[in-house]
Short mmCIF file of C-alpha atoms in Angstrom, two decimals:
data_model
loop_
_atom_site.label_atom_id
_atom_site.label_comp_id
_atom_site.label_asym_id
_atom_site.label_seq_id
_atom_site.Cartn_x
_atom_site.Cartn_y
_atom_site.Cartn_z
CA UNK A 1 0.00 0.00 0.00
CA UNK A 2 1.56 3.27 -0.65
CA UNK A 3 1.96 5.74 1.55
CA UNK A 4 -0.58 8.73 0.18
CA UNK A 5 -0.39 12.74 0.53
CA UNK A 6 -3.22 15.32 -0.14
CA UNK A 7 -1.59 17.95 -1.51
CA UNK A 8 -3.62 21.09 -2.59
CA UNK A 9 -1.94 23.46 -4.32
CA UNK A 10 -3.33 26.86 -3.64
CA UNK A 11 -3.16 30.09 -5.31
CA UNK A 12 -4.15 28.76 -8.83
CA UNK A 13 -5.66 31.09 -11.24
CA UNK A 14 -8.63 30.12 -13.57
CA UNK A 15 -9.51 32.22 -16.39
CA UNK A 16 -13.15 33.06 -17.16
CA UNK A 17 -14.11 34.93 -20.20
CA UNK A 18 -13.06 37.95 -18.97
CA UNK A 19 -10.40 38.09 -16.01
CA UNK A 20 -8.20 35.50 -14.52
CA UNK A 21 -10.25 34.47 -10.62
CA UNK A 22 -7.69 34.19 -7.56
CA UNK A 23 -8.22 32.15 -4.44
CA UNK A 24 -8.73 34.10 -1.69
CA UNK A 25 -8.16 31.72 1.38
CA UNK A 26 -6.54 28.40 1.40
CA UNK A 27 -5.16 25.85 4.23
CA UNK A 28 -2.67 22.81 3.80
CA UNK A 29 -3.30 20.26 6.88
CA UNK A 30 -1.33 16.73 7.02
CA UNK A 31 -2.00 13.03 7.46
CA UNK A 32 -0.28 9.94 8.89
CA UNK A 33 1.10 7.81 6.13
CA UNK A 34 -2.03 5.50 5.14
CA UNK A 35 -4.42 7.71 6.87
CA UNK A 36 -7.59 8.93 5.20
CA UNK A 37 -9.62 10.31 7.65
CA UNK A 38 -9.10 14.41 8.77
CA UNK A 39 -7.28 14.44 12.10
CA UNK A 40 -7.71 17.91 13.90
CA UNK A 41 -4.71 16.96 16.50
CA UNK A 42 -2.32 15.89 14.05
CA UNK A 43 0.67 18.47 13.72
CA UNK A 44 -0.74 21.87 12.35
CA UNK A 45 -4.24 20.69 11.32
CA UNK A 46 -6.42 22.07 14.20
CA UNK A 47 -4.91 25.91 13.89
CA UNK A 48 -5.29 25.81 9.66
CA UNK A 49 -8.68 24.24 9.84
CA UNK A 50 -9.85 26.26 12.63
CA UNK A 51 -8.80 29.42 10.59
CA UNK A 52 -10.11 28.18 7.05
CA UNK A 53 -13.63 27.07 8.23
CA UNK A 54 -14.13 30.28 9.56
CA UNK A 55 -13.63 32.21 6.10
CA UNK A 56 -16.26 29.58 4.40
CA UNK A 57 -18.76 30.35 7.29
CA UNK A 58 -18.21 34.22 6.40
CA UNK A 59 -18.36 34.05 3.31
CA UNK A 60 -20.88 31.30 3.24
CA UNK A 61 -23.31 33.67 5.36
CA UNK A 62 -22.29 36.78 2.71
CA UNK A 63 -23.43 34.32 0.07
CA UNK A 64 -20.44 35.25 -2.03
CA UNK A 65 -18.54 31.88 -2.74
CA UNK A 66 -17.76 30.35 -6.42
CA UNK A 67 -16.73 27.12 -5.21
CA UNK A 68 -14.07 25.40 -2.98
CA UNK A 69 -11.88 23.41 -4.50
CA UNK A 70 -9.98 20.58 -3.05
CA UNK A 71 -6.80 19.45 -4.87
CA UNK A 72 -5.02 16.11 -3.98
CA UNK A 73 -1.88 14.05 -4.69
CA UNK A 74 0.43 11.09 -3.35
CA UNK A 75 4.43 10.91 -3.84
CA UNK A 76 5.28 7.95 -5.62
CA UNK A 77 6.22 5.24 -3.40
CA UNK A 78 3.75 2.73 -3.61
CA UNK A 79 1.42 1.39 -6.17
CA UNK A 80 0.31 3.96 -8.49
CA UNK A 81 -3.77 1.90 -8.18
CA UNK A 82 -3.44 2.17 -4.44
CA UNK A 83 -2.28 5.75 -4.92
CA UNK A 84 -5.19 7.18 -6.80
CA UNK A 85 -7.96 5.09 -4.46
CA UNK A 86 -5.95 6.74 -1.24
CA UNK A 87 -5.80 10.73 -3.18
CA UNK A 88 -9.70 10.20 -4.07
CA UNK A 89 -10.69 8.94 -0.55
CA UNK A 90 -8.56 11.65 1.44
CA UNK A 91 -10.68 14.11 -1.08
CA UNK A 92 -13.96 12.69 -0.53
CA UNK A 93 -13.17 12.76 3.74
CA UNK A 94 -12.16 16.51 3.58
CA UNK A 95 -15.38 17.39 1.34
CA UNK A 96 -17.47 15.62 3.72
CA UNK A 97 -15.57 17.93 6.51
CA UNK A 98 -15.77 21.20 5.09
CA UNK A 99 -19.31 20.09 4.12
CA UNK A 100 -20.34 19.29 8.11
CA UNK A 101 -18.50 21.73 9.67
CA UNK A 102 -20.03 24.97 7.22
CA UNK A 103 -23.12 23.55 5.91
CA UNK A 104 -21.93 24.32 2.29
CA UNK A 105 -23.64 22.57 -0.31
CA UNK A 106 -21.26 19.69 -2.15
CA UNK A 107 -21.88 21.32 -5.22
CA UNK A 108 -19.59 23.92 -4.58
CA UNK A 109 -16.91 21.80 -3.54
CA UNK A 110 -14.56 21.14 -6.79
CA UNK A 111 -12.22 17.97 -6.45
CA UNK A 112 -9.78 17.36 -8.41
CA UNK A 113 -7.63 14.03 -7.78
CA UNK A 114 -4.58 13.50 -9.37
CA UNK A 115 -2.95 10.84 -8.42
CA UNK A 116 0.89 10.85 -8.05
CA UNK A 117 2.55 14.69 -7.57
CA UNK A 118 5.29 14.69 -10.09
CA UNK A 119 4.79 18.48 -10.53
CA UNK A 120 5.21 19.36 -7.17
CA UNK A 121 8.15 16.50 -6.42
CA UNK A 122 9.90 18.34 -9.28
CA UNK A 123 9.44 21.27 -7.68
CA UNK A 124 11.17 20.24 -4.79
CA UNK A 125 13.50 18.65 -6.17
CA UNK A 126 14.46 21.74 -8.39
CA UNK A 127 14.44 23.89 -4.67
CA UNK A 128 16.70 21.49 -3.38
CA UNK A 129 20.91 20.88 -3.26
CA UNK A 130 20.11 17.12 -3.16
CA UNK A 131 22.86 14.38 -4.65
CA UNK A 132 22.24 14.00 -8.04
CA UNK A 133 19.42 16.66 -8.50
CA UNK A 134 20.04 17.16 -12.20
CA UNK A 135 20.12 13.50 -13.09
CA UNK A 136 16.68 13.02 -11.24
CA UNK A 137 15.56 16.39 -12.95
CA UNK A 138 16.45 14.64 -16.02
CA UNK A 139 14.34 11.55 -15.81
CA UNK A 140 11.36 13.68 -14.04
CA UNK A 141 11.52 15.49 -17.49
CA UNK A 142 12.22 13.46 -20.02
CA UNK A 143 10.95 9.69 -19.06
CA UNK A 144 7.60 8.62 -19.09
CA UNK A 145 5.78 7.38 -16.03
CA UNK A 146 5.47 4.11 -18.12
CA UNK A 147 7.15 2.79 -21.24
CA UNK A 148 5.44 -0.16 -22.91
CA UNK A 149 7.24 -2.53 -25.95
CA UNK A 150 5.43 -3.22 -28.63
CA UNK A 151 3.33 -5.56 -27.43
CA UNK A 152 1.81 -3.35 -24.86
CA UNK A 153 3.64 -4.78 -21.90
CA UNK A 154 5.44 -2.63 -19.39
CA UNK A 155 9.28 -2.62 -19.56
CA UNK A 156 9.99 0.36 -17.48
CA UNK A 157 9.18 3.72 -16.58
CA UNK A 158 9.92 6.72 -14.45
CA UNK A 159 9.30 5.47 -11.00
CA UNK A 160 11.91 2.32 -11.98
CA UNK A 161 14.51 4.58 -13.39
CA UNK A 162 14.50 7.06 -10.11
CA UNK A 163 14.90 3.96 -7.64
CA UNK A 164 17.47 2.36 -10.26
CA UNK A 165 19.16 5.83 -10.73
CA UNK A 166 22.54 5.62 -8.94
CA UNK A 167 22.27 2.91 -6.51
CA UNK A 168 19.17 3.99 -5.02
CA UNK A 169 20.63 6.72 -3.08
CA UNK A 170 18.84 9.50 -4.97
CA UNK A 171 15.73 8.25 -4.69
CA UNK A 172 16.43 6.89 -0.64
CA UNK A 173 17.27 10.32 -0.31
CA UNK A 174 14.41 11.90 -1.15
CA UNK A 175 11.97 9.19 0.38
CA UNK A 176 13.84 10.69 3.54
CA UNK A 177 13.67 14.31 3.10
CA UNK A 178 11.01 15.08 0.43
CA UNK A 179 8.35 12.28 -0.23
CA UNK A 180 6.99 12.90 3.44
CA UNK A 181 5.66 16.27 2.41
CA UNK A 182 4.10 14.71 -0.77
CA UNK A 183 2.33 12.05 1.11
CA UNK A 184 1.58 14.18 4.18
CA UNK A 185 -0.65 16.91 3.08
CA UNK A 186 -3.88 18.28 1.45
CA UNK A 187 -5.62 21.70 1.01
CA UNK A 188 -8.32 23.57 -0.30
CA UNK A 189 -8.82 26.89 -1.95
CA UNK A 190 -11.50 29.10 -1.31
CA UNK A 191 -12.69 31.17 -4.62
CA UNK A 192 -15.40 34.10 -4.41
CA UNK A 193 -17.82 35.56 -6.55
CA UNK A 194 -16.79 38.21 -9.41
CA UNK A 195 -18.41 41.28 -8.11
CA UNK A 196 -16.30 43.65 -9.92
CA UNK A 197 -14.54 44.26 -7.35
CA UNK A 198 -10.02 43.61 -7.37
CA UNK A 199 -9.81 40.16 -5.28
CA UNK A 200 -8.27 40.34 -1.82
CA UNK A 201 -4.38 39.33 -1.57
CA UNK A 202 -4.10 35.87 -0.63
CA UNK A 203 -4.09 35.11 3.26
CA UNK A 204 -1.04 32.61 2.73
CA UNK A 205 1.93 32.15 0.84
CA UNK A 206 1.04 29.84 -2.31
CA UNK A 207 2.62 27.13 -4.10
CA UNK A 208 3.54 27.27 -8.07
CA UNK A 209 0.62 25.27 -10.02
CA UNK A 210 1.34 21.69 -10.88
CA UNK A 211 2.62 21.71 -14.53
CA UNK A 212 0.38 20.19 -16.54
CA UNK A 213 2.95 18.14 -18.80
CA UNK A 214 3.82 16.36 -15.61
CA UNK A 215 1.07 16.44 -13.32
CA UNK A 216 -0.73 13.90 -14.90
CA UNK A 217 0.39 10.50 -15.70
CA UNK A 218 0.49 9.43 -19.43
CA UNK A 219 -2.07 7.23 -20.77
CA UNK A 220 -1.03 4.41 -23.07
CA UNK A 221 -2.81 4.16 -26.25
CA UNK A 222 -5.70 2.14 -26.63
CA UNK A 223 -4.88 -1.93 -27.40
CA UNK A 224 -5.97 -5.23 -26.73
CA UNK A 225 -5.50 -6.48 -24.65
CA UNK A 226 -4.90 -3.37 -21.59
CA UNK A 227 -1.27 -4.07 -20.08
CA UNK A 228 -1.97 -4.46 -16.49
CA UNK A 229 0.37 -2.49 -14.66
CA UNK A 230 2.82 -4.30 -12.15
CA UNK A 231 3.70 -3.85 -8.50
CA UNK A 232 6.55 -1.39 -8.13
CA UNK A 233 9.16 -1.99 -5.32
CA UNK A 234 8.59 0.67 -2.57
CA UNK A 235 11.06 1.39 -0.07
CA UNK A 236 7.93 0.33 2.54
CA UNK A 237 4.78 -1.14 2.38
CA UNK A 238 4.07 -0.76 6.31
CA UNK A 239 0.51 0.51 7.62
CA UNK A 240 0.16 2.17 10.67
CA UNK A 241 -0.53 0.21 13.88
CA UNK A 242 -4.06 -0.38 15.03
CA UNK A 243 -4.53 -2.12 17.68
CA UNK A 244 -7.67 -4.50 17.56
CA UNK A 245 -7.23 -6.25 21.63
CA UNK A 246 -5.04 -5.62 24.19
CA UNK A 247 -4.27 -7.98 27.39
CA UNK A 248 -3.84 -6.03 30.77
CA UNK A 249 -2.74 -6.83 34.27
CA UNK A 250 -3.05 -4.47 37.01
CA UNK A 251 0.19 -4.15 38.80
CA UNK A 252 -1.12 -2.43 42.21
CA UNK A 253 -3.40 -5.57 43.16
CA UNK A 254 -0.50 -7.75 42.31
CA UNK A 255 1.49 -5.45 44.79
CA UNK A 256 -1.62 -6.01 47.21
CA UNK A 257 -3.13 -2.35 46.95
CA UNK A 258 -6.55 -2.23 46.65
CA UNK A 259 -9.08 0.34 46.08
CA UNK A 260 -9.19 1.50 49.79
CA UNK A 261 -5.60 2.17 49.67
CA UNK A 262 -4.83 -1.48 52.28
CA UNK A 263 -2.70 -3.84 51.73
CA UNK A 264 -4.16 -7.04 52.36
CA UNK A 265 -2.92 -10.10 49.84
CA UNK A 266 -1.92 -10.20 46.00
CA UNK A 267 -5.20 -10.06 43.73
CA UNK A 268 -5.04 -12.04 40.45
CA UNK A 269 -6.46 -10.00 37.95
CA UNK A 270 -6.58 -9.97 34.20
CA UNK A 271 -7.75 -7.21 31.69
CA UNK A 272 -8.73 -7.43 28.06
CA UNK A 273 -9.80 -4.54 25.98
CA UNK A 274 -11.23 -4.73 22.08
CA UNK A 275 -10.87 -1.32 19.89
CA UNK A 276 -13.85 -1.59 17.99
CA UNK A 277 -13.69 2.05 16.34
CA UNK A 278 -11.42 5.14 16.15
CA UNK A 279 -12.64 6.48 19.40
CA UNK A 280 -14.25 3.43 21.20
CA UNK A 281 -13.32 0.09 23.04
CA UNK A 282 -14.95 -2.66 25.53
CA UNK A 283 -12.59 -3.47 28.46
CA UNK A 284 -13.61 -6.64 30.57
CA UNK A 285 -11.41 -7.12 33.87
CA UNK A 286 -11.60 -10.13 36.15
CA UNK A 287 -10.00 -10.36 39.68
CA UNK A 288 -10.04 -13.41 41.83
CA UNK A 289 -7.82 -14.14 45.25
CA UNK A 290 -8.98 -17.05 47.50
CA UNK A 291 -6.39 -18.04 50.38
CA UNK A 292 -5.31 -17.06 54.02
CA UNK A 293 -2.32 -14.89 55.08
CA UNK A 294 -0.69 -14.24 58.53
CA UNK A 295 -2.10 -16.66 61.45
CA UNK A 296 -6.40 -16.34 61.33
CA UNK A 297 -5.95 -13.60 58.27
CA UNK A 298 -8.20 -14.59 55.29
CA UNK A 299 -8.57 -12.82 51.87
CA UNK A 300 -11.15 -14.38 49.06
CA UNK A 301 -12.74 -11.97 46.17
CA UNK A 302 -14.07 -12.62 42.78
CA UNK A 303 -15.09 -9.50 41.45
CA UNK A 304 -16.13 -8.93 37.09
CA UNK A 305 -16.88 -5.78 35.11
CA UNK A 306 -17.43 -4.26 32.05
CA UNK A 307 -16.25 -0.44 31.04
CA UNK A 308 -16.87 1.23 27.49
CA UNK A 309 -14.38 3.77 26.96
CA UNK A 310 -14.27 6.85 24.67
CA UNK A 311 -10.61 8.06 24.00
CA UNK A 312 -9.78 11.61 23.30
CA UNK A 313 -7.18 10.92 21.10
CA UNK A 314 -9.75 10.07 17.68
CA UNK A 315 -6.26 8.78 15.88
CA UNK A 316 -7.53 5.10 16.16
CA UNK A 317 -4.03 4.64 18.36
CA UNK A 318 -5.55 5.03 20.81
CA UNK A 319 -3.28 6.47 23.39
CA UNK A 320 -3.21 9.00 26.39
CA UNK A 321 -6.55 10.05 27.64
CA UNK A 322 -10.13 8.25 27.76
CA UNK A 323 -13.13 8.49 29.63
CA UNK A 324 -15.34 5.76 30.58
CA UNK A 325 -18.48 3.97 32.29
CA UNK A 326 -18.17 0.67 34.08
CA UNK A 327 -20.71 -1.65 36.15
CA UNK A 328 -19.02 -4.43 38.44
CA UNK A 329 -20.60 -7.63 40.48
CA UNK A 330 -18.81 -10.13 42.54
CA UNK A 331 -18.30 -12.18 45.92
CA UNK A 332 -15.98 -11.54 48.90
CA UNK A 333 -15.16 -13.08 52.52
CA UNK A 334 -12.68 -11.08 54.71
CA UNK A 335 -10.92 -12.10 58.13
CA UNK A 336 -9.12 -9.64 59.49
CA UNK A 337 -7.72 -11.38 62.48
CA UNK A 338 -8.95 -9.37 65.04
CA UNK A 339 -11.23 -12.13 66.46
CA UNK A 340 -9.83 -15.73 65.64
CA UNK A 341 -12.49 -17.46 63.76
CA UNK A 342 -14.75 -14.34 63.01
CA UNK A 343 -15.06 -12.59 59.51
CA UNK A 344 -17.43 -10.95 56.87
CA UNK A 345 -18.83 -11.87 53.59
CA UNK A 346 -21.06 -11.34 51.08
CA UNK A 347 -22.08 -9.81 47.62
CA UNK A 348 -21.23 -6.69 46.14
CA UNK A 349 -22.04 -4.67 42.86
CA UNK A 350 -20.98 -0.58 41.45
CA UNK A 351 -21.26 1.40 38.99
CA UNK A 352 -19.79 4.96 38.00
CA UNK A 353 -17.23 6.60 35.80
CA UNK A 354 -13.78 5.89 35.37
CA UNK A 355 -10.68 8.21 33.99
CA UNK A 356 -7.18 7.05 32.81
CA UNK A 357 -4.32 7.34 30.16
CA UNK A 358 -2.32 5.06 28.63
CA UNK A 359 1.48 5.58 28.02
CA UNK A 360 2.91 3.49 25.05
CA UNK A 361 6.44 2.47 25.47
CA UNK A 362 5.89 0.96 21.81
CA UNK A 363 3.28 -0.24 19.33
CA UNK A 364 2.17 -2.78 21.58
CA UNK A 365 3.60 -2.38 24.82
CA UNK A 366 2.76 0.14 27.27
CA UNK A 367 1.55 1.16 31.13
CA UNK A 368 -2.11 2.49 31.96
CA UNK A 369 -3.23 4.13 34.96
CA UNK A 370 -6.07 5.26 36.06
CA UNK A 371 -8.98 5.77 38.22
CA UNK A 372 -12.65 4.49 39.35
CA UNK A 373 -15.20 6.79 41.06
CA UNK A 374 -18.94 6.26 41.62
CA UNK A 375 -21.18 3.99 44.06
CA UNK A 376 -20.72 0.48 45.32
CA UNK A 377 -23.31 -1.59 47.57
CA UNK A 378 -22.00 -4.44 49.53
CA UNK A 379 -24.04 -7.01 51.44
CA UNK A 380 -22.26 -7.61 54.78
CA UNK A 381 -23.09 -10.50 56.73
CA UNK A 382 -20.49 -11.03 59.75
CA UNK A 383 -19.88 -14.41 61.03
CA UNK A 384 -17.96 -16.63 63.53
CA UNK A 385 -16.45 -19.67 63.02
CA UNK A 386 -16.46 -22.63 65.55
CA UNK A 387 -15.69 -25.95 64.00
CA UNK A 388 -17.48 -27.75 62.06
CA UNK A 389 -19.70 -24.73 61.99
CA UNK A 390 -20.32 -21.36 60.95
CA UNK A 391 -22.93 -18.64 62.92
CA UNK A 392 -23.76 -15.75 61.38
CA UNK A 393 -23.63 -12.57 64.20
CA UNK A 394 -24.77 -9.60 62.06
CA UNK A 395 -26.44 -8.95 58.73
CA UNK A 396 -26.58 -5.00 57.25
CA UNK A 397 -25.38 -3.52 54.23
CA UNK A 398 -22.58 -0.83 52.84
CA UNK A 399 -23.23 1.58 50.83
CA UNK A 400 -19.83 3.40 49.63
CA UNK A 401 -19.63 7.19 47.39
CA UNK A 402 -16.21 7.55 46.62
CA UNK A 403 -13.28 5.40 45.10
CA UNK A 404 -13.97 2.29 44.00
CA UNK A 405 -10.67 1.71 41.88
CA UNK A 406 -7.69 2.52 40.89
CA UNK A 407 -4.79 0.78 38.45
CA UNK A 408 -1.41 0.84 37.36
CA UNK A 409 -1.61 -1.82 34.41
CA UNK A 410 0.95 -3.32 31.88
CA UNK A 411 -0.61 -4.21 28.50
CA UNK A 412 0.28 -5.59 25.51
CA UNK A 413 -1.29 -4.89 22.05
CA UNK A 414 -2.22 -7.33 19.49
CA UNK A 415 -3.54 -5.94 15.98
CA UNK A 416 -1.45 -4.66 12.32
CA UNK A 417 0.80 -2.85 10.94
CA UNK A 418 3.83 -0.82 12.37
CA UNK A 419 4.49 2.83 13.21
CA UNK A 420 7.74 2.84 11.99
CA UNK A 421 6.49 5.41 9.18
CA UNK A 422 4.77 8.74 10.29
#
């Protein structure tokens, strides 16, 4: 899968029958490599979205917009089929952004999807003192993005002939400092109406139009049958991690902490968690302890719950902060060891909200803490123990406001991909 960039060149000028039309407002915002979806937190993209839905509102409201266009590319690592589905797709998301965010109609949203950037990687390229710039300015220039025999089959082409070109370190060069701006970013342009009035200056700097001679990639001419076009080598064909479950075990109950801040015995616990969707996951934790400590000391608990989270972070990573809502039932008997023979027991359920973060150390690997907070009822039923029987000497309950849970969990992640690419 290649590794896509929107990349919307702004400041074009279109000519109308009478006088050239200048964007007015434009905004560039940036992806993760294989990443459709817009991602407000991601690098720059809250400030330039922030600041570019705001002049489509106004002008929206003053009735006074031509159209929006939205102008995408990839660089050219990858396949060139996966390419153009990942430039159309990152089009279509920030369409159906602008769209929800300004109530502007679709129709005048103008996208134009173009597949590979060679205009704008020769424009870099051109800008830059890398090794070998005028060889690779050669072959940008001169060699077609595919050369077919006479048959119709592919024999080579200009993506071959850049990774070929010297070794590889050209091209490894600018997969390194170049292609991550190419597959990184997208933007829009905001045109207004002709009301005979000069057009405002630009609010941002703007980037030299894609030639046409190279923007686009040749087509072959029409045979039978249509070469299919092969798999290029790419430097890396890595998606971004996802994780789909992660395992958990709670380090403070293993430590014998629990949620009243006593240390009684080590808990057994185990955690699992499924990411169903960019923002959402299910964890289910299960704790269970059942043996004596110290002289007439006994600890047994079985305790089960269920917590839907919402994560702050909508990245699909899901990382750092989340929110969530849990319910819990279980079982307990307690000795203390304050009266040989004498103890309490009984059921318990909660319910309330629960707060945490998780820190990756990697992909997969990482700690989460947090905290629970809400209501727990307990049935206590206090007893004394005189062999072979038991007597019970009190029966109430226990109603408890406060914390009812904390954690300091290890976790491991399984799901695809790797984050090795940004």
């Amino acid at each position: 899968m290649r590794k896509g960039l929107f990349l919307l060149i702004i400041g074009t000028f279109m000519l109308d029958s009478a006088r050239a039309q200048q964007a007015v407002d434009s905004m560039r915002i940036y992806y993760p490599f294989g990443y459709r979806y817009v991602l407000p937190d991601y690098r720059t993209n809250r400030r330039e979205l922030e600041r570019f839905i705001g002049s489509v509102q106004e002008a929206f409201r003053k009735d006074i917009i031509e159209r929006v266009v939205v102008r995408s590319g990839t660089s050219p690592d990858g396949m060139s089929e996966a390419n153009e589905r990942l430039s159309a797709r990152r089009a279509d998301s920030l369409e159906a952004y602008v769209v929800r965010r300004t109530g502007l109609p679709s129709e005048l949203i103008e996208k134009q999807s173009e597949g590979i950037a060679w205009g704008m990687l020769r424009d870099r390229v051109a800008q830059s003192d890398m090794p070998y710039r005028d060889e690779i300015l050669q072959i940008l220039d001169h060699t077609p993005v595919w050369i077919f025999d006479d048959r119709g089959r592919i024999i080579d082409g200009r993506k071959k002939q850049l990774m070929d070109l010297r070794g590889g370190v050209p091209y490894k060069y600018m997969v390194r400092e170049i292609f991550p701006d190419l597959r990184s970013s997208i933007a829009v342009s905001l045109y207004l109406k002709q009301t005979g009035q000069p057009a405002p200056e630009p609010k941002r700097d703007t980037l030299p139009e894609t030639p046409a001679a190279t923007d686009h990639e040749p087509k072959p001419a029409v045979r039978a049958p249509q070469p299919t076009v092969p798999a290029v080598p790419t430097v890396s064909s890595e998606k971004p991690f996802r994780p789909l479950l992660a395992v958990k075990t709670n380090l403070l109950y293993w430590a014998t902490v629990m949620p009243d801040f006593n240390s009684y015995t080590f808990v057994p616990n185990l955690e699992a968690e499924w990411f169903f969707a960019d923002r959402w996951s299910l964890a289910g934790t299960g704790n269970f302890a059942k043996w004596g400590y110290g002289g007439a000391k006994w600890f047994g608990i079985s305790s089960w719950s269920l917590e839907p989270r919402w994560w702050l972070k909508g990245d699909g990573r899901f990382r750092w902060f989340y929110l969530g809502a849990y319910g819990q039932a279980g079982d307990y008997d307690v000795q203390d060891g304050s009266t040989p023979g004498s103890g309490y027991t009984g059921n318990l359920w909660g319910a309330g909200l629960s707060f945490g973060a998780a820190i990756p150390f990697s992909d997969r690997f990482g700690l989460e803490i947090g905290i629970r907070g809400g209501y727990r009822h307990a049935q206590v039923k206090g007893y004394s123990y005189e062999a072979p029987d038991y007597f019970l000497n009190v029966e109430t309950a226990d109603d408890h406001w406060g914390v009812t849970g904390i954690k300091a969990s290890v976790y491991y992640r399984f799901g695809r991909g790797s984050n090795s690419s940004k």
